[in-house]
């Protein structure tokens, strides 16, 4: 998956981009970790159960230049993409994903794109 200016998840009606005022410290304050090549990455579980090791994760990666990003929902090992919005059984994961994305918008990391 390549870095893009605007991203959306399959089945979601929302499109996001990086906030124009986002800074490196803002990303760190919101749980992003810097990778070896300078990108910032955040991985969060979408399953509320601590005991469930096979849950779904959301992975958000911001490019080192702070202009592009990529977002995906994957299995716990990160090998397969999961469509959270396509299945009724994923209601809890969808709710948790919406909460994470809304929190990042409120904290100035992401901005919602109106189409």
Coordinates of N, CA and C in Angstrom, one line a residue:
X1 N 0.8 -1.2 0.0 CA 0.0 0.0 0.0 C 0.9 1.2 0.0
X2 N 0.6 2.1 -0.9 CA 1.4 3.4 -1.0 C 0.8 4.5 -0.2
X3 N 1.7 5.4 0.1 CA 1.3 6.6 0.9 C 0.4 7.5 0.0
X4 N -0.7 8.1 0.6 CA -1.6 8.9 -0.2 C -1.9 10.1 0.6
X5 N -2.4 11.2 -0.1 CA -2.8 12.4 0.6 C -4.1 12.2 1.3
X6 N -5.1 11.6 0.7 CA -6.4 11.3 1.2 C -6.6 9.8 1.3
X7 N -7.0 9.3 2.5 CA -7.3 7.9 2.7 C -8.7 7.6 3.2
X8 N -9.2 6.5 2.9 CA -10.4 6.0 3.4 C -10.4 4.5 3.5
X9 N -11.2 3.9 4.4 CA -11.2 2.5 4.6 C -12.4 2.0 3.7
X10 N -12.3 0.8 3.2 CA -13.3 0.2 2.4 C -14.6 0.1 3.1
X11 N -15.7 0.6 2.6 CA -17.0 0.6 3.2 C -17.3 1.8 4.0
X12 N -16.3 2.6 4.4 CA -16.5 3.8 5.2 C -16.9 4.9 4.2
X13 N -17.7 5.8 4.7 CA -18.1 7.0 3.9 C -17.2 8.2 4.2
X14 N -16.2 8.0 5.1 CA -15.4 9.1 5.5 C -14.0 9.0 4.8
X15 N -13.5 10.2 4.5 CA -12.1 10.3 3.9 C -11.3 11.2 4.8
X16 N -10.1 10.8 5.1 CA -9.2 11.6 6.0 C -7.9 12.0 5.3
X17 N -7.3 13.0 5.8 CA -6.0 13.5 5.4 C -5.3 14.0 6.6
X18 N -4.0 14.2 6.5 CA -3.2 14.7 7.6 C -3.6 16.2 7.8
X19 N -3.7 16.6 9.1 CA -3.9 18.0 9.4 C -2.7 18.8 8.9
X20 N -3.0 19.9 8.3 CA -1.9 20.7 7.8 C -0.9 21.2 8.8
X21 N -1.4 21.4 10.1 CA -0.5 21.9 11.1 C 0.1 20.8 12.0
X22 N 0.0 19.5 11.6 CA 0.5 18.4 12.4 C 2.0 18.5 12.5
X23 N 2.6 18.3 13.6 CA 4.0 18.3 13.9 C 4.4 16.9 14.4
X24 N 5.7 16.7 14.4 CA 6.3 15.4 14.9 C 5.9 15.2 16.4
X25 N 5.9 16.2 17.2 CA 5.6 16.0 18.6 C 4.1 15.7 18.8
X26 N 3.3 16.2 17.9 CA 1.8 16.0 18.0 C 1.6 14.5 17.7
X27 N 2.3 13.9 16.8 CA 2.2 12.5 16.5 C 2.6 11.7 17.7
X28 N 3.8 12.0 18.3 CA 4.3 11.3 19.4 C 3.3 11.4 20.6
X29 N 2.7 12.6 20.8 CA 1.8 12.7 21.9 C 0.5 11.9 21.7
X30 N 0.2 11.5 20.5 CA -1.0 10.7 20.2 C -0.7 9.3 20.0
X31 N 0.4 8.8 20.4 CA 0.7 7.4 20.4 C 1.5 6.8 19.2
X32 N 1.9 7.7 18.3 CA 2.7 7.3 17.2 C 4.1 7.1 17.6
X33 N 4.8 6.1 17.0 CA 6.2 5.8 17.3 C 7.0 6.0 16.0
X34 N 8.2 6.5 16.1 CA 9.0 6.8 14.9 C 9.7 5.4 14.5
X35 N 9.6 5.1 13.2 CA 10.2 3.9 12.7 C 11.7 4.2 12.3
X36 N 12.4 3.2 11.9 CA 13.8 3.3 11.6 C 14.0 4.3 10.4
X37 N 13.1 4.3 9.5 CA 13.2 5.1 8.3 C 12.6 6.5 8.4
X38 N 12.2 6.8 9.6 CA 11.7 8.2 9.9 C 10.2 8.4 9.8
X39 N 9.5 7.3 9.4 CA 8.0 7.4 9.3 C 7.5 7.3 10.8
X40 N 6.2 7.6 10.9 CA 5.5 7.5 12.2 C 4.4 6.4 12.1
X41 N 4.4 5.5 13.0 CA 3.4 4.4 13.0 C 2.6 4.3 14.3
X42 N 1.3 4.0 14.1 CA 0.5 3.7 15.3 C -0.3 2.4 15.0
X43 N -0.2 1.5 15.9 CA -1.0 0.2 15.7 C -1.8 0.1 17.0
X44 N -3.2 -0.1 16.8 CA -4.1 -0.2 18.0 C -5.0 -1.4 17.7
X45 N -5.3 -2.1 18.8 CA -6.2 -3.2 18.8 C -7.6 -2.7 18.7
X46 N -8.5 -3.3 17.9 CA -9.9 -2.9 17.8 C -10.8 -3.8 18.6
X47 N -10.2 -4.8 19.3 CA -10.9 -5.7 20.2 C -10.7 -5.3 21.6
X48 N -11.8 -5.1 22.3 CA -11.8 -4.7 23.7 C -11.3 -5.7 24.7
X49 N -11.4 -7.0 24.3 CA -10.9 -8.1 25.1 C -9.4 -8.2 25.2
X50 N -8.9 -8.1 26.4 CA -7.4 -8.2 26.5 C -6.9 -9.6 26.3
X51 N -7.8 -10.6 26.5 CA -7.4 -12.0 26.3 C -7.4 -12.4 24.9
X52 N -8.1 -11.7 24.0 CA -8.1 -12.1 22.6 C -6.9 -11.6 21.9
X53 N -6.0 -12.6 21.6 CA -4.7 -12.2 20.9 C -4.9 -12.2 19.4
X54 N -6.0 -12.7 18.9 CA -6.3 -12.8 17.4 C -7.2 -11.8 16.9
X55 N -7.3 -10.6 17.6 CA -8.2 -9.6 17.2 C -7.7 -8.8 16.0
X56 N -8.5 -7.8 15.6 CA -8.3 -6.9 14.5 C -7.5 -5.7 15.0
X57 N -6.6 -5.2 14.1 CA -5.8 -4.0 14.5 C -6.0 -3.0 13.4
X58 N -5.9 -1.7 13.8 CA -5.8 -0.6 12.8 C -4.4 -0.2 12.8
X59 N -3.8 0.1 11.6 CA -2.5 0.5 11.5 C -2.5 1.8 10.7
X60 N -1.9 2.9 11.3 CA -1.8 4.2 10.6 C -0.3 4.5 10.5
X61 N 0.1 4.8 9.3 CA 1.5 5.1 9.1 C 1.6 6.5 8.4
X62 N 2.3 7.4 9.0 CA 2.5 8.8 8.4 C 3.9 8.8 7.9
X63 N 4.0 9.3 6.6 CA 5.4 9.5 6.0 C 6.2 10.5 6.8
X64 N 7.5 10.3 6.6 CA 8.5 11.2 7.3 C 8.3 12.7 7.0
X65 N 7.8 13.0 5.8 CA 7.7 14.4 5.4 C 6.4 15.0 5.9
X66 N 5.6 14.2 6.6 CA 4.3 14.6 7.3 C 3.3 15.2 6.2
X67 N 3.3 14.6 5.0 CA 2.4 15.1 4.0 C 1.4 14.0 3.6
X68 N 1.8 12.7 3.7 CA 1.0 11.6 3.2 C 0.9 10.5 4.3
X69 N -0.1 9.6 4.2 CA -0.3 8.6 5.2 C -0.9 7.4 4.5
X70 N -1.0 6.3 5.3 CA -1.8 5.1 4.9 C -2.5 4.5 6.1
X71 N -3.7 4.0 5.9 CA -4.5 3.4 7.0 C -5.0 2.1 6.5
X72 N -4.9 1.1 7.4 CA -5.4 -0.2 7.1 C -5.9 -0.9 8.4
X73 N -6.9 -1.8 8.2 CA -7.3 -2.7 9.3 C -6.9 -4.1 8.9
X74 N -6.2 -4.8 9.8 CA -5.6 -6.1 9.5 C -5.8 -7.1 10.6
X75 N -5.5 -8.3 10.3 CA -5.5 -9.3 11.3 C -4.4 -9.0 12.3
X76 N -4.4 -9.8 13.4 CA -3.4 -9.5 14.4 C -1.9 -9.6 14.0
X77 N -1.7 -10.5 13.0 CA -0.3 -10.7 12.5 C 0.0 -9.7 11.4
X78 N -1.0 -8.9 10.9 CA -0.8 -7.9 9.9 C -0.7 -8.4 8.5
X79 N -1.0 -9.7 8.3 CA -0.8 -10.2 6.9 C -2.0 -10.1 6.0
X80 N -3.2 -10.0 6.6 CA -4.4 -9.9 5.8 C -5.2 -8.7 6.2
X81 N -5.8 -8.0 5.1 CA -6.7 -6.9 5.4 C -8.0 -7.4 5.8
X82 N -8.7 -6.7 6.7 CA -10.0 -7.0 7.2 C -11.0 -5.9 6.9
X83 N -12.1 -6.2 6.3 CA -13.2 -5.2 6.0 C -14.1 -5.1 7.2
X84 N -13.8 -4.1 8.1 CA -14.5 -3.9 9.3 C -16.0 -3.4 9.0
X85 N -16.2 -2.6 8.0 CA -17.5 -2.1 7.7 C -18.4 -3.0 6.9
X86 N -17.8 -4.1 6.4 CA -18.6 -5.0 5.5 C -19.4 -6.1 6.3
X87 N -19.1 -6.3 7.5 CA -19.7 -7.4 8.2 C -20.4 -6.9 9.5
X88 N -21.6 -7.4 9.7 CA -22.4 -7.0 10.9 C -21.7 -7.5 12.2
X89 N -21.0 -8.6 12.1 CA -20.3 -9.1 13.3 C -19.2 -8.3 13.8
X90 N -18.8 -7.3 13.0 CA -17.7 -6.4 13.4 C -18.1 -5.1 14.0
X91 N -19.3 -5.1 14.5 CA -19.9 -3.8 15.1 C -19.0 -3.2 16.2
X92 N -18.5 -4.0 17.1 CA -17.7 -3.5 18.2 C -16.3 -3.0 17.6
X93 N -15.7 -3.7 16.7 CA -14.5 -3.2 16.1 C -14.7 -1.9 15.3
X94 N -15.8 -1.8 14.6 CA -16.1 -0.6 13.9 C -16.3 0.6 14.8
X95 N -17.0 0.3 15.9 CA -17.2 1.4 16.9 C -15.8 1.9 17.5
X96 N -15.0 0.9 17.8 CA -13.6 1.3 18.3 C -12.8 2.0 17.3
X97 N -12.9 1.6 16.0 CA -12.2 2.3 15.0 C -12.6 3.7 14.8
X98 N -14.0 3.9 14.8 CA -14.5 5.3 14.7 C -14.0 6.1 15.9
X99 N -14.0 5.6 17.1 CA -13.5 6.3 18.2 C -12.1 6.8 18.0
X100 N -11.2 5.9 17.6 CA -9.8 6.2 17.4 C -9.6 7.3 16.3
X101 N -10.3 7.2 15.2 CA -10.2 8.1 14.1 C -10.8 9.5 14.6
X102 N -11.9 9.5 15.3 CA -12.5 10.8 15.8 C -11.5 11.4 16.8
X103 N -10.9 10.6 17.6 CA -9.9 11.2 18.6 C -8.7 11.8 17.9
X104 N -8.3 11.2 16.8 CA -7.2 11.8 16.0 C -7.6 13.1 15.3
X105 N -8.8 13.2 14.9 CA -9.3 14.4 14.3 C -9.4 15.5 15.4
X106 N -9.9 15.2 16.6 CA -10.0 16.1 17.7 C -8.6 16.7 18.1
X107 N -7.6 15.8 18.1 CA -6.3 16.1 18.6 C -5.4 16.8 17.5
X108 N -6.0 17.0 16.3 CA -5.2 17.7 15.3 C -4.3 16.9 14.5
X109 N -4.4 15.6 14.5 CA -3.5 14.8 13.7 C -4.1 14.6 12.3
X110 N -5.4 14.2 12.3 CA -6.1 14.0 11.0 C -7.2 15.1 10.8
X111 N -7.6 15.3 9.6 CA -8.7 16.2 9.2 C -9.6 15.4 8.3
X112 N -10.9 15.6 8.5 CA -11.9 14.9 7.6 C -12.1 15.7 6.4
X113 N -12.0 15.0 5.2 CA -12.2 15.6 3.9 C -13.6 15.6 3.6
X114 N -14.2 16.8 3.2 CA -15.6 16.8 2.8 C -15.6 16.7 1.3
X115 N -16.4 15.8 0.8 CA -16.4 15.5 -0.7 C -17.6 16.1 -1.4

